[in-house]
Amino acid sequence: MRAARLIRMALLVQSSPGLTADALARELDVSRRTVIRDVQALQEAGVPVRSERGRAGGYHLAPGHRTRLTTLHPTEAETLYLSGLPTALRDLGLSDAADTARLKLSATLLPSLRAAAESSVRRFHLDAPAWFREPSAPELLPELARAVWSDRTVELDYARPGRDGAPPRTVTRLLEPYGLVLKAGVWYVVGRVPAERMTGRDSTWRTYRVDRVTALAPAPGDGEPFVRDPSFDLAAHWQAHAAGFARALLRTTVTVRLTGRGLRRLPAVADPAGVAGALASAAAPDAAGQVTLDLPMESEDVAFGQLTGLGADVEVLAPAGLRARFREHARALAAVYGTEPEDRRPDDGQR
């Protein structure tokens, strides 16, 4: 394991000169002391790694030196061919480029590695869109992707959804697009509103659904690339944003009483994070083995749609309006299923 880490460290220093010990520790998931020991091990092995002080300091390789550690392991070759999503590449307009890159990579691999890489394509396929949803790439996605690649500020028109059934309202926004995220078949752009547009406040981050972007143009001005924040981590930002978004949706609390079977099935019909939080604060089961929960839900409408799937294994106690809705639903079901269906088969004289 240490040998693989030393190889990775040498490649990191070669590809990103000036990385500090702390930065290497984060990349390699080790301590700073381990980085210092590994650098010494590389030096003893003949890899000319140098440590320099100052603003342009960090670890560097001696001028002109390049490592010869780029031979791929079969598992690495297999993983490389799995690292892209076919639908995502197609949506971004990069399918042809990806196919060409794979052909070039295959041509440089040893025959044994080429077979390992190609076998992964035959054995695994990644399909991002959710079930029962016809995937479609937003029309402006490739253009937005080019802006992301080139660090170009854009001006976009965005159809903001209306509240309480109101029609969407189009707003115009200036955005520094930092990255694109594909979530369950839906594309999102994550970007920063420039500080000068925030009326004296610091710049702020925004997330927009790409399929709601109705127009896109270069930002007015000289067209120079914006300066990216080097500390921005797209994956970490999205994880925090997604968690916060999910919590913000849960604006209604529903008190329910569940049987043991209903409790087991609850995570399949309601938000798992909301269920986990409700279970953490729930009291012990009563004498009948039922558990009462204060369950956060998006709305009463959503609660009705989700909890009806549990049938008689859930009883809504509050709010009163939702309980009344379930009562009417139960009456309607009883009216339909309370009697046997009429025998509609024709009698012998009609055969």
Tab-separated table of C-alpha atoms in Angstrom:
chain	number	residue	atom	x	y	z
A	1	MET	CA	0.000	0.000	0.000
A	2	ARG	CA	2.861	2.396	0.795
A	3	ALA	CA	4.435	1.754	-2.615
A	4	ALA	CA	1.204	2.784	-4.349
A	5	ARG	CA	1.046	5.922	-2.183
A	6	LEU	CA	4.658	6.850	-3.051
A	7	ILE	CA	3.892	6.464	-6.757
A	8	ARG	CA	0.820	8.646	-6.420
A	9	MET	CA	2.772	11.259	-4.484
A	10	ALA	CA	5.454	11.419	-7.179
A	11	LEU	CA	2.801	11.844	-9.873
A	12	LEU	CA	1.022	14.547	-7.857
A	13	VAL	CA	4.229	16.534	-7.414
A	14	GLN	CA	4.981	16.139	-11.122
A	15	SER	CA	1.523	17.190	-12.310
A	16	SER	CA	0.965	19.940	-9.692
A	17	PRO	CA	4.309	21.503	-8.709
A	18	GLY	CA	4.197	23.537	-5.517
A	19	LEU	CA	1.860	21.338	-3.501
A	20	THR	CA	2.507	21.820	0.208
A	21	ALA	CA	2.823	19.046	2.768
A	22	ASP	CA	-0.664	19.859	4.027
A	23	ALA	CA	-2.115	19.712	0.501
A	24	LEU	CA	-0.435	16.362	-0.172
A	25	ALA	CA	-1.701	15.050	3.154
A	26	ARG	CA	-5.261	15.911	2.136
A	27	GLU	CA	-4.877	14.353	-1.308
A	28	LEU	CA	-3.363	11.140	0.080
A	29	ASP	CA	-5.504	11.023	3.232
A	30	VAL	CA	-2.491	10.739	5.521
A	31	SER	CA	-0.867	12.903	8.166
A	32	ARG	CA	1.622	15.686	7.450
A	33	ARG	CA	4.307	13.664	9.209
A	34	THR	CA	3.654	10.727	6.873
A	35	VAL	CA	4.065	13.035	3.869
A	36	ILE	CA	7.457	14.197	5.128
A	37	ARG	CA	8.599	10.592	5.671
A	38	ASP	CA	7.356	9.585	2.201
A	39	VAL	CA	9.210	12.488	0.582
A	40	GLN	CA	12.394	11.281	2.260
A	41	ALA	CA	11.714	7.755	0.961
A	42	LEU	CA	11.304	9.093	-2.586
A	43	GLN	CA	14.558	11.034	-2.312
A	44	GLU	CA	16.387	7.931	-1.077
A	45	ALA	CA	14.954	6.034	-4.059
A	46	GLY	CA	16.453	8.583	-6.457
A	47	VAL	CA	13.383	10.732	-7.159
A	48	PRO	CA	14.636	14.350	-6.929
A	49	VAL	CA	11.819	15.855	-4.852
A	50	ARG	CA	12.747	19.280	-3.453
A	51	SER	CA	11.055	21.390	-0.821
A	52	GLU	CA	11.044	25.153	-1.423
A	53	ARG	CA	9.946	27.939	0.907
A	54	GLY	CA	8.037	31.123	0.134
A	55	ARG	CA	4.843	31.981	-1.716
A	56	ALA	CA	5.857	29.830	-4.698
A	57	GLY	CA	7.206	27.109	-2.435
A	58	GLY	CA	6.035	23.599	-1.781
A	59	TYR	CA	7.325	20.384	-3.289
A	60	HIS	CA	8.845	20.324	-6.780
A	61	LEU	CA	10.752	17.870	-8.940
A	62	ALA	CA	14.164	18.877	-10.210
A	63	PRO	CA	13.953	20.799	-13.516
A	64	GLY	CA	13.617	18.466	-16.491
A	65	HIS	CA	12.919	15.383	-14.405
A	66	ARG	CA	9.824	13.306	-15.156
A	67	THR	CA	8.813	10.104	-13.447
A	68	ARG	CA	8.348	6.870	-15.398
A	69	LEU	CA	5.580	5.588	-13.159
A	70	THR	CA	2.661	5.907	-15.543
A	71	THR	CA	2.231	2.199	-16.377
A	72	LEU	CA	-1.348	1.182	-15.623
A	73	HIS	CA	-2.317	-1.756	-13.442
A	74	PRO	CA	-5.117	-3.903	-14.974
A	75	THR	CA	-7.568	-2.785	-12.272
A	76	GLU	CA	-6.683	0.861	-12.983
A	77	ALA	CA	-7.336	0.333	-16.698
A	78	GLU	CA	-10.713	-1.260	-15.940
A	79	THR	CA	-11.674	1.603	-13.620
A	80	LEU	CA	-10.623	4.234	-16.136
A	81	TYR	CA	-13.097	2.881	-18.664
A	82	LEU	CA	-15.843	3.059	-16.057
A	83	SER	CA	-15.125	6.633	-14.999
A	84	GLY	CA	-17.523	8.278	-17.448
A	85	LEU	CA	-21.299	8.187	-17.831
A	86	PRO	CA	-22.340	7.586	-21.452
A	87	THR	CA	-25.522	9.632	-21.143
A	88	ALA	CA	-23.679	12.505	-19.463
A	89	LEU	CA	-21.034	12.608	-22.184
A	90	ARG	CA	-23.763	12.573	-24.830
A	91	ASP	CA	-25.665	15.396	-23.135
A	92	LEU	CA	-22.512	17.493	-22.940
A	93	GLY	CA	-21.728	16.908	-26.606
A	94	LEU	CA	-18.546	14.966	-25.755
A	95	SER	CA	-19.420	11.460	-26.993
A	96	ASP	CA	-17.193	11.658	-30.077
A	97	ALA	CA	-14.286	13.095	-28.085
A	98	ALA	CA	-14.654	10.380	-25.432
A	99	ASP	CA	-14.750	7.620	-28.073
A	100	THR	CA	-11.610	9.011	-29.701
A	101	ALA	CA	-9.844	9.278	-26.357
A	102	ARG	CA	-10.670	5.652	-25.537
A	103	LEU	CA	-9.331	4.535	-28.928
A	104	LYS	CA	-6.096	6.463	-28.349
A	105	LEU	CA	-5.763	5.043	-24.846
A	106	SER	CA	-6.381	1.504	-26.103
A	107	ALA	CA	-3.667	1.932	-28.711
A	108	THR	CA	-1.110	2.818	-26.016
A	109	LEU	CA	-1.964	-0.047	-23.649
A	110	LEU	CA	-0.284	-3.423	-23.586
A	111	PRO	CA	-2.500	-6.155	-25.081
A	112	SER	CA	-3.230	-7.623	-21.610
A	113	LEU	CA	-4.285	-4.236	-20.258
A	114	ARG	CA	-6.312	-3.460	-23.371
A	115	ALA	CA	-8.312	-6.655	-22.841
A	116	ALA	CA	-8.872	-5.782	-19.166
A	117	ALA	CA	-10.123	-2.306	-20.042
A	118	GLU	CA	-12.437	-3.513	-22.792
A	119	SER	CA	-13.863	-6.263	-20.569
A	120	SER	CA	-15.139	-3.677	-18.090
A	121	VAL	CA	-17.226	-2.042	-20.838
A	122	ARG	CA	-18.833	-5.397	-21.615
A	123	ARG	CA	-19.602	-6.088	-17.950
A	124	PHE	CA	-20.753	-2.740	-16.535
A	125	HIS	CA	-23.033	0.007	-17.791
A	126	LEU	CA	-23.877	3.172	-15.851
A	127	ASP	CA	-27.369	4.603	-16.453
A	128	ALA	CA	-27.936	7.892	-14.616
A	129	PRO	CA	-31.600	8.819	-15.291
A	130	ALA	CA	-34.290	7.668	-12.874
A	131	TRP	CA	-36.937	5.122	-13.812
A	132	PHE	CA	-40.116	6.216	-15.608
A	133	ARG	CA	-38.489	9.408	-16.856
A	134	GLU	CA	-37.607	9.938	-20.481
A	135	PRO	CA	-34.088	11.401	-20.454
A	136	SER	CA	-33.626	14.539	-22.513
A	137	ALA	CA	-30.642	16.843	-22.618
A	138	PRO	CA	-31.409	20.543	-22.055
A	139	GLU	CA	-30.896	22.436	-25.291
A	140	LEU	CA	-28.439	24.925	-23.773
A	141	LEU	CA	-26.383	22.345	-21.842
A	142	PRO	CA	-23.471	22.047	-24.339
A	143	GLU	CA	-23.141	25.843	-24.539
A	144	LEU	CA	-23.208	26.101	-20.756
A	145	ALA	CA	-20.605	23.330	-20.516
A	146	ARG	CA	-18.287	25.321	-22.796
A	147	ALA	CA	-18.656	28.295	-20.460
A	148	VAL	CA	-17.743	26.052	-17.517
A	149	TRP	CA	-14.655	24.750	-19.311
A	150	SER	CA	-13.458	28.218	-20.317
A	151	ASP	CA	-14.346	30.026	-17.037
A	152	ARG	CA	-16.571	32.518	-18.863
A	153	THR	CA	-19.168	34.554	-17.014
A	154	VAL	CA	-22.617	34.196	-18.577
A	155	GLU	CA	-25.910	36.027	-18.467
A	156	LEU	CA	-28.832	33.627	-18.325
A	157	ASP	CA	-32.616	33.856	-18.329
A	158	TYR	CA	-34.117	31.466	-15.801
A	159	ALA	CA	-37.751	30.353	-15.521
A	160	ARG	CA	-38.239	30.449	-11.759
A	161	PRO	CA	-41.154	28.200	-10.690
A	162	GLY	CA	-44.178	30.038	-9.332
A	163	ARG	CA	-45.601	29.359	-5.891
A	164	ASP	CA	-49.023	27.907	-5.138
A	165	GLY	CA	-49.729	27.108	-8.769
A	166	ALA	CA	-48.610	30.470	-10.157
A	167	PRO	CA	-46.921	30.391	-13.593
A	168	PRO	CA	-43.102	30.529	-13.820
A	169	ARG	CA	-41.451	33.941	-13.723
A	170	THR	CA	-38.406	34.628	-15.894
A	171	VAL	CA	-35.472	36.318	-14.174
A	172	THR	CA	-32.081	37.335	-15.591
A	173	ARG	CA	-28.939	36.416	-13.693
A	174	LEU	CA	-25.209	37.008	-14.134
A	175	LEU	CA	-23.307	33.857	-13.163
A	176	GLU	CA	-19.757	32.548	-13.000
A	177	PRO	CA	-20.429	28.864	-13.831
A	178	TYR	CA	-18.136	26.669	-11.745
A	179	GLY	CA	-19.508	23.228	-12.515
A	180	LEU	CA	-22.295	20.976	-13.741
A	181	VAL	CA	-23.948	18.223	-11.710
A	182	LEU	CA	-26.104	15.360	-12.999
A	183	LYS	CA	-28.554	14.245	-10.299
A	184	ALA	CA	-31.076	11.466	-11.089
A	185	GLY	CA	-31.163	12.452	-14.756
A	186	VAL	CA	-31.493	16.197	-14.088
A	187	TRP	CA	-28.656	18.626	-14.861
A	188	TYR	CA	-27.806	21.495	-12.497
A	189	VAL	CA	-25.291	24.314	-12.861
A	190	VAL	CA	-23.463	25.536	-9.762
A	191	GLY	CA	-22.026	29.032	-9.963
A	192	ARG	CA	-21.129	32.214	-8.183
A	193	VAL	CA	-22.844	35.558	-8.545
A	194	PRO	CA	-20.033	38.128	-8.929
A	195	ALA	CA	-19.396	40.256	-5.849
A	196	GLU	CA	-20.011	43.512	-7.718
A	197	ARG	CA	-23.558	42.330	-8.466
A	198	MET	CA	-24.317	41.766	-4.775
A	199	THR	CA	-24.676	45.487	-3.866
A	200	GLY	CA	-21.688	45.639	-1.574
A	201	ARG	CA	-21.952	42.106	-0.185
A	202	ASP	CA	-19.605	39.214	-0.858
A	203	SER	CA	-20.247	36.954	-3.819
A	204	THR	CA	-22.780	34.186	-3.272
A	205	TRP	CA	-23.299	30.690	-4.654
A	206	ARG	CA	-26.354	29.658	-6.634
A	207	THR	CA	-27.662	26.406	-8.119
A	208	TYR	CA	-29.981	26.372	-11.142
A	209	ARG	CA	-31.699	23.584	-13.069
A	210	VAL	CA	-30.306	23.705	-16.585
A	211	ASP	CA	-33.628	22.716	-18.187
A	212	ARG	CA	-35.126	25.952	-16.800
A	213	VAL	CA	-32.479	28.132	-18.456
A	214	THR	CA	-34.306	29.655	-21.404
A	215	ALA	CA	-31.553	31.896	-22.821
A	216	LEU	CA	-27.795	32.099	-22.451
A	217	ALA	CA	-25.291	34.704	-23.610
A	218	PRO	CA	-21.780	35.874	-22.739
A	219	ALA	CA	-21.777	38.423	-19.946
A	220	PRO	CA	-21.463	42.047	-21.051
A	221	GLY	CA	-17.914	43.322	-20.838
A	222	ASP	CA	-14.462	42.444	-22.076
A	223	GLY	CA	-15.021	38.689	-22.006
A	224	GLU	CA	-12.023	37.885	-19.826
A	225	PRO	CA	-12.232	34.590	-17.889
A	226	PHE	CA	-13.274	34.943	-14.269
A	227	VAL	CA	-10.813	33.967	-11.542
A	228	ARG	CA	-11.890	30.702	-9.927
A	229	ASP	CA	-11.788	30.302	-6.179
A	230	PRO	CA	-9.080	27.627	-5.734
A	231	SER	CA	-10.682	26.419	-2.512
A	232	PHE	CA	-14.013	25.574	-4.175
A	233	ASP	CA	-14.804	21.841	-4.099
A	234	LEU	CA	-17.740	21.019	-6.384
A	235	ALA	CA	-18.475	17.600	-4.852
A	236	ALA	CA	-18.405	18.902	-1.269
A	237	HIS	CA	-20.471	21.962	-2.193
A	238	TRP	CA	-23.111	19.822	-3.909
A	239	GLN	CA	-23.314	17.413	-0.995
A	240	ALA	CA	-23.913	20.255	1.451
A	241	HIS	CA	-26.369	21.958	-0.916
A	242	ALA	CA	-28.351	18.761	-1.519
A	243	ALA	CA	-28.595	18.036	2.205
A	244	GLY	CA	-29.689	21.597	2.963
A	245	PHE	CA	-32.198	21.563	0.102
A	246	ALA	CA	-33.744	18.321	1.349
A	247	ARG	CA	-34.064	19.726	4.869
A	248	ALA	CA	-35.592	22.969	3.599
A	249	LEU	CA	-38.315	21.031	1.779
A	250	LEU	CA	-39.552	19.417	4.995
A	251	ARG	CA	-41.754	22.285	6.179
A	252	THR	CA	-44.709	20.354	7.644
A	253	THR	CA	-44.791	18.072	10.690
A	254	VAL	CA	-47.186	15.113	10.651
A	255	THR	CA	-47.843	13.040	13.767
A	256	VAL	CA	-48.381	9.391	12.895
A	257	ARG	CA	-48.824	6.092	14.715
A	258	LEU	CA	-47.279	3.098	12.973
A	259	THR	CA	-47.392	-0.664	13.342
A	260	GLY	CA	-44.122	-2.580	13.281
A	261	ARG	CA	-44.601	-3.346	9.577
A	262	GLY	CA	-45.447	0.287	8.840
A	263	LEU	CA	-42.291	1.377	10.645
A	264	ARG	CA	-40.178	-0.956	8.535
A	265	ARG	CA	-41.787	0.281	5.305
A	266	LEU	CA	-41.714	3.988	6.200
A	267	PRO	CA	-38.212	4.757	4.773
A	268	ALA	CA	-39.389	3.440	1.399
A	269	VAL	CA	-42.212	5.984	1.092
A	270	ALA	CA	-40.929	9.060	2.989
A	271	ASP	CA	-37.719	11.083	3.049
A	272	PRO	CA	-35.056	8.859	4.690
A	273	ALA	CA	-33.360	11.767	6.467
A	274	GLY	CA	-36.677	12.956	7.890
A	275	VAL	CA	-37.507	9.413	9.001
A	276	ALA	CA	-34.127	9.008	10.694
A	277	GLY	CA	-34.567	12.252	12.596
A	278	ALA	CA	-38.087	11.309	13.687
A	279	LEU	CA	-36.958	7.887	14.883
A	280	ALA	CA	-34.126	9.423	16.905
A	281	SER	CA	-36.611	11.437	18.984
A	282	ALA	CA	-39.434	8.877	19.111
A	283	ALA	CA	-40.722	7.321	22.315
A	284	ALA	CA	-40.682	3.590	22.956
A	285	PRO	CA	-43.406	1.432	21.363
A	286	ASP	CA	-46.713	1.261	23.227
A	287	ALA	CA	-48.324	-1.892	24.625
A	288	ALA	CA	-49.584	-2.817	21.132
A	289	GLY	CA	-46.111	-2.441	19.638
A	290	GLN	CA	-47.023	0.752	17.790
A	291	VAL	CA	-44.708	3.776	17.575
A	292	THR	CA	-45.806	7.426	17.441
A	293	LEU	CA	-43.611	9.776	15.394
A	294	ASP	CA	-43.494	13.485	14.612
A	295	LEU	CA	-42.522	13.126	10.974
A	296	PRO	CA	-41.230	16.104	8.918
A	297	MET	CA	-42.833	16.197	5.465
A	298	GLU	CA	-42.777	18.546	2.507
A	299	SER	CA	-46.506	19.390	2.709
A	300	GLU	CA	-49.848	17.854	3.609
A	301	ASP	CA	-50.406	16.968	-0.051
A	302	VAL	CA	-47.078	15.136	-0.217
A	303	ALA	CA	-47.753	13.463	3.131
A	304	PHE	CA	-51.105	12.186	1.874
A	305	GLY	CA	-49.581	10.809	-1.309
A	306	GLN	CA	-46.702	9.097	0.486
A	307	LEU	CA	-48.444	7.747	3.579
A	308	THR	CA	-51.412	6.238	1.748
A	309	GLY	CA	-48.942	3.657	0.483
A	310	LEU	CA	-48.720	2.248	4.019
A	311	GLY	CA	-52.436	1.456	4.149
A	312	ALA	CA	-53.736	0.435	7.578
A	313	ASP	CA	-50.197	0.279	8.996
A	314	VAL	CA	-50.249	4.049	9.588
A	315	GLU	CA	-52.708	6.280	11.434
A	316	VAL	CA	-52.409	10.041	11.007
A	317	LEU	CA	-53.053	11.787	14.330
A	318	ALA	CA	-52.295	15.376	13.300
A	319	PRO	CA	-52.762	17.834	11.723
A	320	ALA	CA	-56.527	17.595	11.897
A	321	GLY	CA	-57.068	18.529	8.248
A	322	LEU	CA	-54.828	15.701	7.041
A	323	ARG	CA	-56.492	13.216	9.401
A	324	ALA	CA	-59.889	14.247	8.004
A	325	ARG	CA	-58.556	13.718	4.482
A	326	PHE	CA	-57.476	10.179	5.346
A	327	ARG	CA	-60.898	9.554	6.932
A	328	GLU	CA	-62.650	10.558	3.698
A	329	HIS	CA	-60.216	8.435	1.730
A	330	ALA	CA	-60.993	5.428	3.933
A	331	ARG	CA	-64.731	5.976	3.457
A	332	ALA	CA	-64.311	6.164	-0.294
A	333	LEU	CA	-62.331	2.913	-0.300
A	334	ALA	CA	-64.930	1.242	1.898
A	335	ALA	CA	-67.664	2.299	-0.540
A	336	VAL	CA	-65.770	0.714	-3.415
A	337	TYR	CA	-64.657	-2.470	-1.673
A	338	GLY	CA	-67.447	-2.889	0.883
A	339	THR	CA	-69.535	-5.072	-1.438
A	340	GLU	CA	-68.695	-7.692	-4.027
A	341	PRO	CA	-68.643	-6.474	-7.637
A	342	GLU	CA	-71.764	-7.108	-9.666
A	343	ASP	CA	-71.740	-10.272	-11.709
A	344	ARG	CA	-71.571	-8.939	-15.245
A	345	ARG	CA	-71.252	-12.306	-16.970
A	346	PRO	CA	-73.965	-12.870	-19.580
A	347	ASP	CA	-76.590	-15.521	-18.735
A	348	ASP	CA	-77.106	-18.650	-20.768
A	349	GLY	CA	-79.674	-16.998	-23.033
A	350	GLN	CA	-77.172	-14.391	-24.141
A	351	ARG	CA	-74.383	-16.794	-24.966
